[in-house]
Amino acid sequence: MHDIDYHTAAAMLLWQVDLGATEAMGDAPLNRYDLADAAPPLPRPAQAAAPAPLASADPVAVARQMAAAAASLEGLHAAMQGYDLCELKRGAKSTVFSDGNPSARVMLIGEAPGRDEDMEGRPFVGKAGQLLDRMFAAIGLARSSPDPAAALYITNVMPWRPPQNRDPSPAEIAMMQPFLERHVQLADPDLIVVMGNTPCQAVLGRKGITRLRGEWTTGYGRPLLPMVHPAYLLRNPAFKREAWADLLALKARLRGLA
């Protein structure tokens, strides 16, 4: 049998989980009624305890301190890679930080990486990302544009993929809020677009994206427009009409700020 590296093994395990193979099975049937009479399991090997300051630390307070110390986007990326108090990091292949032009007038905040994003290390690269690129290209914006007036800068609330693409928990979102706020401060966009419930909860403290979408508000001291996530549009194509209206509203707002 050939040796395989960690990331290959993790990808194989994630593939099985995506297929629904979430419980290990043996070669022989097991009578669970006999388990009470079975010999007790062998003790697990002792694991090294986390350092006392880290084990007892408030994850949000640590995140706030690390984020505040970052003086650049590169420094913030390094700080997030060094943040070890979120369990999602242990099961992720990549720390998905950002994509696009950091000087863009528009900063787009998504939810969390999916499988494709975790494998590639960039946000919005799967089918939802392809739809997102077509949507914003329709109003003259692209993540690949070197012109800040025609560019997008993209990140997510969560830099690590939740297992089986579940929604991030409130505690996980709270840990990432200081990093997200510092990210906005360092990128310094003119406008923010939040796509989906997770960024609405992180930035606005509210959920219900189908009610919030299309209504301009303020987040981190900047004009902010909630929009539905492209993945929602793939499942509900009839909602593309509302998404197009939101894109036109964004285009008009950018023109007014020019």
PDB file of C-alpha atoms in Angstrom:
ATOM      1  CA  MET A   1       0.000   0.000   0.000  1.00  0.00           C
ATOM      2  CA  HIS A   2       1.341   3.389  -0.981  1.00  0.00           C
ATOM      3  CA  ASP A   3       1.739   6.099   1.626  1.00  0.00           C
ATOM      4  CA  ILE A   4      -0.504   9.134   1.221  1.00  0.00           C
ATOM      5  CA  ASP A   5       0.018  12.596   2.624  1.00  0.00           C
ATOM      6  CA  TYR A   6      -2.238  14.317   5.146  1.00  0.00           C
ATOM      7  CA  HIS A   7      -4.124  16.530   2.688  1.00  0.00           C
ATOM      8  CA  THR A   8      -4.861  13.639   0.320  1.00  0.00           C
ATOM      9  CA  ALA A   9      -6.162  11.548   3.219  1.00  0.00           C
ATOM     10  CA  ALA A  10      -8.292  14.468   4.441  1.00  0.00           C
ATOM     11  CA  ALA A  11      -9.725  14.994   0.957  1.00  0.00           C
ATOM     12  CA  MET A  12     -10.604  11.288   0.716  1.00  0.00           C
ATOM     13  CA  LEU A  13     -12.334  11.439   4.093  1.00  0.00           C
ATOM     14  CA  LEU A  14     -14.284  14.579   3.117  1.00  0.00           C
ATOM     15  CA  TRP A  15     -15.374  12.840  -0.098  1.00  0.00           C
ATOM     16  CA  GLN A  16     -16.761   9.916   1.914  1.00  0.00           C
ATOM     17  CA  VAL A  17     -18.536  12.296   4.307  1.00  0.00           C
ATOM     18  CA  ASP A  18     -20.092  14.164   1.369  1.00  0.00           C
ATOM     19  CA  LEU A  19     -21.390  10.808   0.144  1.00  0.00           C
ATOM     20  CA  GLY A  20     -23.017  10.198   3.526  1.00  0.00           C
ATOM     21  CA  ALA A  21     -20.530   7.678   4.914  1.00  0.00           C
ATOM     22  CA  THR A  22     -20.435   9.159   8.385  1.00  0.00           C
ATOM     23  CA  GLU A  23     -20.318   6.019  10.551  1.00  0.00           C
ATOM     24  CA  ALA A  24     -17.555   3.437  10.572  1.00  0.00           C
ATOM     25  CA  MET A  25     -18.716  -0.154  10.038  1.00  0.00           C
ATOM     26  CA  GLY A  26     -16.910  -3.408  10.832  1.00  0.00           C
ATOM     27  CA  ASP A  27     -16.691  -6.588   8.802  1.00  0.00           C
ATOM     28  CA  ALA A  28     -18.854  -8.520  11.276  1.00  0.00           C
ATOM     29  CA  PRO A  29     -22.268  -7.615  12.751  1.00  0.00           C
ATOM     30  CA  LEU A  30     -22.242  -6.106  16.212  1.00  0.00           C
ATOM     31  CA  ASN A  31     -24.840  -6.784  18.886  1.00  0.00           C
ATOM     32  CA  ARG A  32     -25.022  -3.477  20.735  1.00  0.00           C
ATOM     33  CA  TYR A  33     -26.945  -5.111  23.625  1.00  0.00           C
ATOM     34  CA  ASP A  34     -23.767  -6.984  24.494  1.00  0.00           C
ATOM     35  CA  LEU A  35     -21.674  -3.851  24.743  1.00  0.00           C
ATOM     36  CA  ALA A  36     -22.455  -3.366  28.434  1.00  0.00           C
ATOM     37  CA  ASP A  37     -20.757  -6.671  29.222  1.00  0.00           C
ATOM     38  CA  ALA A  38     -17.761  -6.028  27.024  1.00  0.00           C
ATOM     39  CA  ALA A  39     -14.367  -5.254  28.437  1.00  0.00           C
ATOM     40  CA  PRO A  40     -13.777  -1.568  29.059  1.00  0.00           C
ATOM     41  CA  PRO A  41     -11.884   0.188  26.284  1.00  0.00           C
ATOM     42  CA  LEU A  42      -8.197   0.774  26.646  1.00  0.00           C
ATOM     43  CA  PRO A  43      -7.341   4.257  27.843  1.00  0.00           C
ATOM     44  CA  ARG A  44      -6.358   6.706  25.151  1.00  0.00           C
ATOM     45  CA  PRO A  45      -2.774   7.926  25.086  1.00  0.00           C
ATOM     46  CA  ALA A  46      -2.307  11.055  27.126  1.00  0.00           C
ATOM     47  CA  GLN A  47      -2.386  14.222  25.079  1.00  0.00           C
ATOM     48  CA  ALA A  48      -0.402  17.300  25.826  1.00  0.00           C
ATOM     49  CA  ALA A  49      -2.553  19.922  27.470  1.00  0.00           C
ATOM     50  CA  ALA A  50      -2.791  23.350  25.913  1.00  0.00           C
ATOM     51  CA  PRO A  51      -0.714  26.016  27.602  1.00  0.00           C
ATOM     52  CA  ALA A  52      -2.606  27.457  30.547  1.00  0.00           C
ATOM     53  CA  PRO A  53      -2.985  30.993  29.123  1.00  0.00           C
ATOM     54  CA  LEU A  54      -4.346  29.596  25.840  1.00  0.00           C
ATOM     55  CA  ALA A  55      -6.575  26.956  27.424  1.00  0.00           C
ATOM     56  CA  SER A  56      -8.287  29.522  29.637  1.00  0.00           C
ATOM     57  CA  ALA A  57      -8.349  32.380  27.136  1.00  0.00           C
ATOM     58  CA  ASP A  58     -11.502  34.024  25.838  1.00  0.00           C
ATOM     59  CA  PRO A  59     -11.432  33.160  22.093  1.00  0.00           C
ATOM     60  CA  VAL A  60     -13.065  36.453  21.103  1.00  0.00           C
ATOM     61  CA  ALA A  61     -10.694  38.504  23.249  1.00  0.00           C
ATOM     62  CA  VAL A  62      -7.686  36.704  21.760  1.00  0.00           C
ATOM     63  CA  ALA A  63      -9.047  37.271  18.247  1.00  0.00           C
ATOM     64  CA  ARG A  64      -9.590  40.949  18.999  1.00  0.00           C
ATOM     65  CA  GLN A  65      -6.023  41.335  20.254  1.00  0.00           C
ATOM     66  CA  MET A  66      -4.501  39.511  17.292  1.00  0.00           C
ATOM     67  CA  ALA A  67      -6.610  41.399  14.751  1.00  0.00           C
ATOM     68  CA  ALA A  68      -5.805  44.791  16.263  1.00  0.00           C
ATOM     69  CA  ALA A  69      -2.078  44.040  16.063  1.00  0.00           C
ATOM     70  CA  ALA A  70      -2.242  43.447  12.292  1.00  0.00           C
ATOM     71  CA  ALA A  71      -0.930  46.512  10.441  1.00  0.00           C
ATOM     72  CA  SER A  72      -1.527  45.195   6.913  1.00  0.00           C
ATOM     73  CA  LEU A  73      -3.627  42.668   5.020  1.00  0.00           C
ATOM     74  CA  GLU A  74      -0.618  40.362   4.915  1.00  0.00           C
ATOM     75  CA  GLY A  75      -0.251  40.679   8.671  1.00  0.00           C
ATOM     76  CA  LEU A  76      -3.938  39.961   9.180  1.00  0.00           C
ATOM     77  CA  HIS A  77      -3.695  36.871   6.995  1.00  0.00           C
ATOM     78  CA  ALA A  78      -0.784  35.640   9.087  1.00  0.00           C
ATOM     79  CA  ALA A  79      -2.685  36.375  12.300  1.00  0.00           C
ATOM     80  CA  MET A  80      -5.660  34.331  11.146  1.00  0.00           C
ATOM     81  CA  GLN A  81      -3.398  31.449  10.167  1.00  0.00           C
ATOM     82  CA  GLY A  82      -1.921  31.579  13.656  1.00  0.00           C
ATOM     83  CA  TYR A  83      -5.289  31.657  15.434  1.00  0.00           C
ATOM     84  CA  ASP A  84      -5.871  28.185  16.918  1.00  0.00           C
ATOM     85  CA  LEU A  85      -8.971  28.614  19.073  1.00  0.00           C
ATOM     86  CA  CYS A  86     -11.560  27.790  16.377  1.00  0.00           C
ATOM     87  CA  GLU A  87     -12.151  24.060  15.967  1.00  0.00           C
ATOM     88  CA  LEU A  88     -13.050  24.499  12.281  1.00  0.00           C
ATOM     89  CA  LYS A  89      -9.390  25.107  11.519  1.00  0.00           C
ATOM     90  CA  ARG A  90      -8.479  21.552  12.538  1.00  0.00           C
ATOM     91  CA  GLY A  91     -10.575  19.998   9.786  1.00  0.00           C
ATOM     92  CA  ALA A  92      -9.816  22.498   7.020  1.00  0.00           C
ATOM     93  CA  LYS A  93      -7.157  22.199   4.366  1.00  0.00           C
ATOM     94  CA  SER A  94      -6.847  25.941   3.738  1.00  0.00           C
ATOM     95  CA  THR A  95      -7.250  29.250   5.494  1.00  0.00           C
ATOM     96  CA  VAL A  96      -9.352  31.000   2.857  1.00  0.00           C
ATOM     97  CA  PHE A  97      -8.474  34.665   3.238  1.00  0.00           C
ATOM     98  CA  SER A  98      -9.465  36.705   0.186  1.00  0.00           C
ATOM     99  CA  ASP A  99      -9.436  37.128  -3.574  1.00  0.00           C
ATOM    100  CA  GLY A 100      -9.594  40.036  -5.961  1.00  0.00           C
ATOM    101  CA  ASN A 101      -8.196  43.549  -5.831  1.00  0.00           C
ATOM    102  CA  PRO A 102      -7.589  44.836  -2.263  1.00  0.00           C
ATOM    103  CA  SER A 103      -7.922  48.407  -3.583  1.00  0.00           C
ATOM    104  CA  ALA A 104     -11.430  47.801  -4.971  1.00  0.00           C
ATOM    105  CA  ARG A 105     -14.199  50.215  -4.109  1.00  0.00           C
ATOM    106  CA  VAL A 106     -16.518  47.271  -3.408  1.00  0.00           C
ATOM    107  CA  MET A 107     -15.759  44.646  -0.757  1.00  0.00           C
ATOM    108  CA  LEU A 108     -17.912  41.538  -0.898  1.00  0.00           C
ATOM    109  CA  ILE A 109     -18.331  39.392   2.226  1.00  0.00           C
ATOM    110  CA  GLY A 110     -19.606  35.836   1.864  1.00  0.00           C
ATOM    111  CA  GLU A 111     -20.384  33.116   4.372  1.00  0.00           C
ATOM    112  CA  ALA A 112     -17.816  30.294   4.602  1.00  0.00           C
ATOM    113  CA  PRO A 113     -15.702  28.217   2.220  1.00  0.00           C
ATOM    114  CA  GLY A 114     -17.189  25.161   0.596  1.00  0.00           C
ATOM    115  CA  ARG A 115     -15.306  22.110  -0.597  1.00  0.00           C
ATOM    116  CA  ASP A 116     -13.961  23.772  -3.754  1.00  0.00           C
ATOM    117  CA  GLU A 117     -12.844  26.856  -1.853  1.00  0.00           C
ATOM    118  CA  ASP A 118     -11.155  24.786   0.846  1.00  0.00           C
ATOM    119  CA  MET A 119      -9.268  22.779  -1.768  1.00  0.00           C
ATOM    120  CA  GLU A 120      -8.176  25.839  -3.793  1.00  0.00           C
ATOM    121  CA  GLY A 121      -7.694  28.316  -0.938  1.00  0.00           C
ATOM    122  CA  ARG A 122      -9.780  31.112  -2.507  1.00  0.00           C
ATOM    123  CA  PRO A 123     -13.373  32.246  -1.860  1.00  0.00           C
ATOM    124  CA  PHE A 124     -16.150  31.740  -4.399  1.00  0.00           C
ATOM    125  CA  VAL A 125     -14.501  29.364  -6.872  1.00  0.00           C
ATOM    126  CA  GLY A 126     -17.226  26.696  -7.234  1.00  0.00           C
ATOM    127  CA  LYS A 127     -20.487  26.926  -9.151  1.00  0.00           C
ATOM    128  CA  ALA A 128     -21.719  29.700  -6.870  1.00  0.00           C
ATOM    129  CA  GLY A 129     -18.501  31.605  -7.513  1.00  0.00           C
ATOM    130  CA  GLN A 130     -18.898  31.260 -11.260  1.00  0.00           C
ATOM    131  CA  LEU A 131     -22.403  32.676 -11.000  1.00  0.00           C
ATOM    132  CA  LEU A 132     -21.131  35.490  -8.788  1.00  0.00           C
ATOM    133  CA  ASP A 133     -18.535  36.456 -11.415  1.00  0.00           C
ATOM    134  CA  ARG A 134     -21.215  36.586 -14.127  1.00  0.00           C
ATOM    135  CA  MET A 135     -23.532  38.644 -11.924  1.00  0.00           C
ATOM    136  CA  PHE A 136     -21.003  41.352 -11.164  1.00  0.00           C
ATOM    137  CA  ALA A 137     -19.582  41.330 -14.685  1.00  0.00           C
ATOM    138  CA  ALA A 138     -23.060  42.415 -15.805  1.00  0.00           C
ATOM    139  CA  ILE A 139     -22.516  45.741 -13.983  1.00  0.00           C
ATOM    140  CA  GLY A 140     -18.874  46.080 -14.967  1.00  0.00           C
ATOM    141  CA  LEU A 141     -17.164  44.672 -11.863  1.00  0.00           C
ATOM    142  CA  ALA A 142     -14.624  41.842 -11.740  1.00  0.00           C
ATOM    143  CA  ARG A 143     -12.300  40.433  -9.101  1.00  0.00           C
ATOM    144  CA  SER A 144      -9.535  40.300 -11.731  1.00  0.00           C
ATOM    145  CA  SER A 145      -9.711  43.993 -12.655  1.00  0.00           C
ATOM    146  CA  PRO A 146      -6.612  46.077 -11.806  1.00  0.00           C
ATOM    147  CA  ASP A 147      -8.779  49.223 -11.824  1.00  0.00           C
ATOM    148  CA  PRO A 148     -10.213  49.818  -8.313  1.00  0.00           C
ATOM    149  CA  ALA A 149     -13.319  51.417  -9.852  1.00  0.00           C
ATOM    150  CA  ALA A 150     -14.101  48.214 -11.755  1.00  0.00           C
ATOM    151  CA  ALA A 151     -12.810  45.677  -9.256  1.00  0.00           C
ATOM    152  CA  LEU A 152     -14.130  43.452  -6.491  1.00  0.00           C
ATOM    153  CA  TYR A 153     -12.399  42.417  -3.291  1.00  0.00           C
ATOM    154  CA  ILE A 154     -13.855  39.224  -1.816  1.00  0.00           C
ATOM    155  CA  THR A 155     -13.639  37.535   1.561  1.00  0.00           C
ATOM    156  CA  ASN A 156     -15.773  35.386   3.871  1.00  0.00           C
ATOM    157  CA  VAL A 157     -16.825  35.651   7.495  1.00  0.00           C
ATOM    158  CA  MET A 158     -15.323  32.223   8.140  1.00  0.00           C
ATOM    159  CA  PRO A 159     -11.897  31.364   6.692  1.00  0.00           C
ATOM    160  CA  TRP A 160     -12.343  27.628   7.341  1.00  0.00           C
ATOM    161  CA  ARG A 161     -14.888  25.211   5.922  1.00  0.00           C
ATOM    162  CA  PRO A 162     -17.499  23.924   8.395  1.00  0.00           C
ATOM    163  CA  PRO A 163     -17.996  20.133   8.292  1.00  0.00           C
ATOM    164  CA  GLN A 164     -20.481  19.054   5.608  1.00  0.00           C
ATOM    165  CA  ASN A 165     -20.995  22.754   4.772  1.00  0.00           C
ATOM    166  CA  ARG A 166     -23.147  23.346   7.839  1.00  0.00           C
ATOM    167  CA  ASP A 167     -23.901  26.901   8.961  1.00  0.00           C
ATOM    168  CA  PRO A 168     -21.280  28.382  11.292  1.00  0.00           C
ATOM    169  CA  SER A 169     -22.364  28.536  14.925  1.00  0.00           C
ATOM    170  CA  PRO A 170     -22.853  31.903  16.688  1.00  0.00           C
ATOM    171  CA  ALA A 171     -19.712  31.195  18.737  1.00  0.00           C
ATOM    172  CA  GLU A 172     -17.661  30.539  15.594  1.00  0.00           C
ATOM    173  CA  ILE A 173     -18.961  33.720  13.983  1.00  0.00           C
ATOM    174  CA  ALA A 174     -18.140  35.717  17.122  1.00  0.00           C
ATOM    175  CA  MET A 175     -14.533  34.495  17.018  1.00  0.00           C
ATOM    176  CA  MET A 176     -14.098  35.762  13.471  1.00  0.00           C
ATOM    177  CA  GLN A 177     -15.834  39.125  13.883  1.00  0.00           C
ATOM    178  CA  PRO A 178     -12.695  40.970  15.092  1.00  0.00           C
ATOM    179  CA  PHE A 179     -10.726  39.657  12.116  1.00  0.00           C
ATOM    180  CA  LEU A 180     -13.524  40.616   9.719  1.00  0.00           C
ATOM    181  CA  GLU A 181     -13.832  44.138  11.113  1.00  0.00           C
ATOM    182  CA  ARG A 182     -10.074  44.636  10.882  1.00  0.00           C
ATOM    183  CA  HIS A 183     -10.153  43.257   7.339  1.00  0.00           C
ATOM    184  CA  VAL A 184     -12.642  45.960   6.347  1.00  0.00           C
ATOM    185  CA  GLN A 185     -10.574  48.650   8.057  1.00  0.00           C
ATOM    186  CA  LEU A 186      -7.397  47.622   6.233  1.00  0.00           C
ATOM    187  CA  ALA A 187      -9.025  47.205   2.802  1.00  0.00           C
ATOM    188  CA  ASP A 188     -10.971  50.462   3.293  1.00  0.00           C
ATOM    189  CA  PRO A 189     -13.665  49.967   0.605  1.00  0.00           C
ATOM    190  CA  ASP A 190     -16.261  52.579  -0.328  1.00  0.00           C
ATOM    191  CA  LEU A 191     -19.100  50.046  -0.163  1.00  0.00           C
ATOM    192  CA  ILE A 192     -19.734  46.630   1.359  1.00  0.00           C
ATOM    193  CA  VAL A 193     -21.936  43.862  -0.048  1.00  0.00           C
ATOM    194  CA  VAL A 194     -22.858  41.034   2.333  1.00  0.00           C
ATOM    195  CA  MET A 195     -24.118  37.848   0.696  1.00  0.00           C
ATOM    196  CA  GLY A 196     -26.187  35.493   2.816  1.00  0.00           C
ATOM    197  CA  ASN A 197     -27.290  35.134   6.418  1.00  0.00           C
ATOM    198  CA  THR A 198     -23.893  34.534   8.006  1.00  0.00           C
ATOM    199  CA  PRO A 199     -22.375  37.915   7.049  1.00  0.00           C
ATOM    200  CA  CYS A 200     -25.644  39.658   7.934  1.00  0.00           C
ATOM    201  CA  GLN A 201     -25.432  38.105  11.385  1.00  0.00           C
ATOM    202  CA  ALA A 202     -21.733  38.932  11.735  1.00  0.00           C
ATOM    203  CA  VAL A 203     -21.929  42.551  10.571  1.00  0.00           C
ATOM    204  CA  LEU A 204     -25.516  43.599  11.324  1.00  0.00           C
ATOM    205  CA  GLY A 205     -26.489  41.218  14.115  1.00  0.00           C
ATOM    206  CA  ARG A 206     -29.547  40.153  12.112  1.00  0.00           C
ATOM    207  CA  LYS A 207     -30.647  37.241   9.938  1.00  0.00           C
ATOM    208  CA  GLY A 208     -33.343  36.781   7.313  1.00  0.00           C
ATOM    209  CA  ILE A 209     -31.561  37.616   4.075  1.00  0.00           C
ATOM    210  CA  THR A 210     -34.678  37.447   1.897  1.00  0.00           C
ATOM    211  CA  ARG A 211     -36.164  40.247   4.017  1.00  0.00           C
ATOM    212  CA  LEU A 212     -32.959  42.251   4.400  1.00  0.00           C
ATOM    213  CA  ARG A 213     -31.776  42.101   0.779  1.00  0.00           C
ATOM    214  CA  GLY A 214     -31.986  45.226  -1.311  1.00  0.00           C
ATOM    215  CA  GLU A 215     -32.207  47.601   1.666  1.00  0.00           C
ATOM    216  CA  TRP A 216     -29.188  49.856   2.087  1.00  0.00           C
ATOM    217  CA  THR A 217     -27.876  50.150   5.609  1.00  0.00           C
ATOM    218  CA  THR A 218     -24.546  50.842   7.332  1.00  0.00           C
ATOM    219  CA  GLY A 219     -21.890  48.359   8.442  1.00  0.00           C
ATOM    220  CA  TYR A 220     -18.468  49.143   9.860  1.00  0.00           C
ATOM    221  CA  GLY A 221     -19.126  52.809   9.089  1.00  0.00           C
ATOM    222  CA  ARG A 222     -19.752  52.231   5.366  1.00  0.00           C
ATOM    223  CA  PRO A 223     -22.794  51.888   3.100  1.00  0.00           C
ATOM    224  CA  LEU A 224     -23.778  48.230   3.068  1.00  0.00           C
ATOM    225  CA  LEU A 225     -26.076  46.269   0.764  1.00  0.00           C
ATOM    226  CA  PRO A 226     -27.338  42.785   1.716  1.00  0.00           C
ATOM    227  CA  MET A 227     -27.814  40.358  -1.178  1.00  0.00           C
ATOM    228  CA  VAL A 228     -28.750  36.702  -1.382  1.00  0.00           C
ATOM    229  CA  HIS A 229     -25.908  34.248  -1.816  1.00  0.00           C
ATOM    230  CA  PRO A 230     -25.336  32.897  -5.352  1.00  0.00           C
ATOM    231  CA  ALA A 231     -25.823  29.366  -3.997  1.00  0.00           C
ATOM    232  CA  TYR A 232     -29.386  30.388  -3.071  1.00  0.00           C
ATOM    233  CA  LEU A 233     -29.936  31.601  -6.634  1.00  0.00           C
ATOM    234  CA  LEU A 234     -28.755  28.259  -8.003  1.00  0.00           C
ATOM    235  CA  ARG A 235     -31.439  26.571  -5.900  1.00  0.00           C
ATOM    236  CA  ASN A 236     -34.068  29.250  -6.550  1.00  0.00           C
ATOM    237  CA  PRO A 237     -33.578  30.666 -10.066  1.00  0.00           C
ATOM    238  CA  ALA A 238     -36.801  32.672  -9.839  1.00  0.00           C
ATOM    239  CA  PHE A 239     -35.071  34.930  -7.297  1.00  0.00           C
ATOM    240  CA  LYS A 240     -32.582  36.173  -9.900  1.00  0.00           C
ATOM    241  CA  ARG A 241     -34.933  39.050 -10.702  1.00  0.00           C
ATOM    242  CA  GLU A 242     -34.468  40.466  -7.201  1.00  0.00           C
ATOM    243  CA  ALA A 243     -30.715  39.883  -7.407  1.00  0.00           C
ATOM    244  CA  TRP A 244     -30.572  41.855 -10.656  1.00  0.00           C
ATOM    245  CA  ALA A 245     -32.432  44.729  -8.988  1.00  0.00           C
ATOM    246  CA  ASP A 246     -29.849  44.699  -6.176  1.00  0.00           C
ATOM    247  CA  LEU A 247     -26.991  44.784  -8.689  1.00  0.00           C
ATOM    248  CA  LEU A 248     -28.529  47.794 -10.412  1.00  0.00           C
ATOM    249  CA  ALA A 249     -28.914  49.506  -7.044  1.00  0.00           C
ATOM    250  CA  LEU A 250     -25.232  48.864  -6.346  1.00  0.00           C
ATOM    251  CA  LYS A 251     -24.238  50.258  -9.740  1.00  0.00           C
ATOM    252  CA  ALA A 252     -26.299  53.401  -9.152  1.00  0.00           C
ATOM    253  CA  ARG A 253     -24.804  53.894  -5.682  1.00  0.00           C
ATOM    254  CA  LEU A 254     -21.281  53.586  -7.060  1.00  0.00           C
ATOM    255  CA  ARG A 255     -22.079  56.131  -9.742  1.00  0.00           C
ATOM    256  CA  GLY A 256     -23.387  58.511  -7.104  1.00  0.00           C
ATOM    257  CA  LEU A 257     -20.184  58.190  -5.066  1.00  0.00           C
ATOM    258  CA  ALA A 258     -17.894  58.692  -8.054  1.00  0.00           C
TER     259      ALA A 258
END
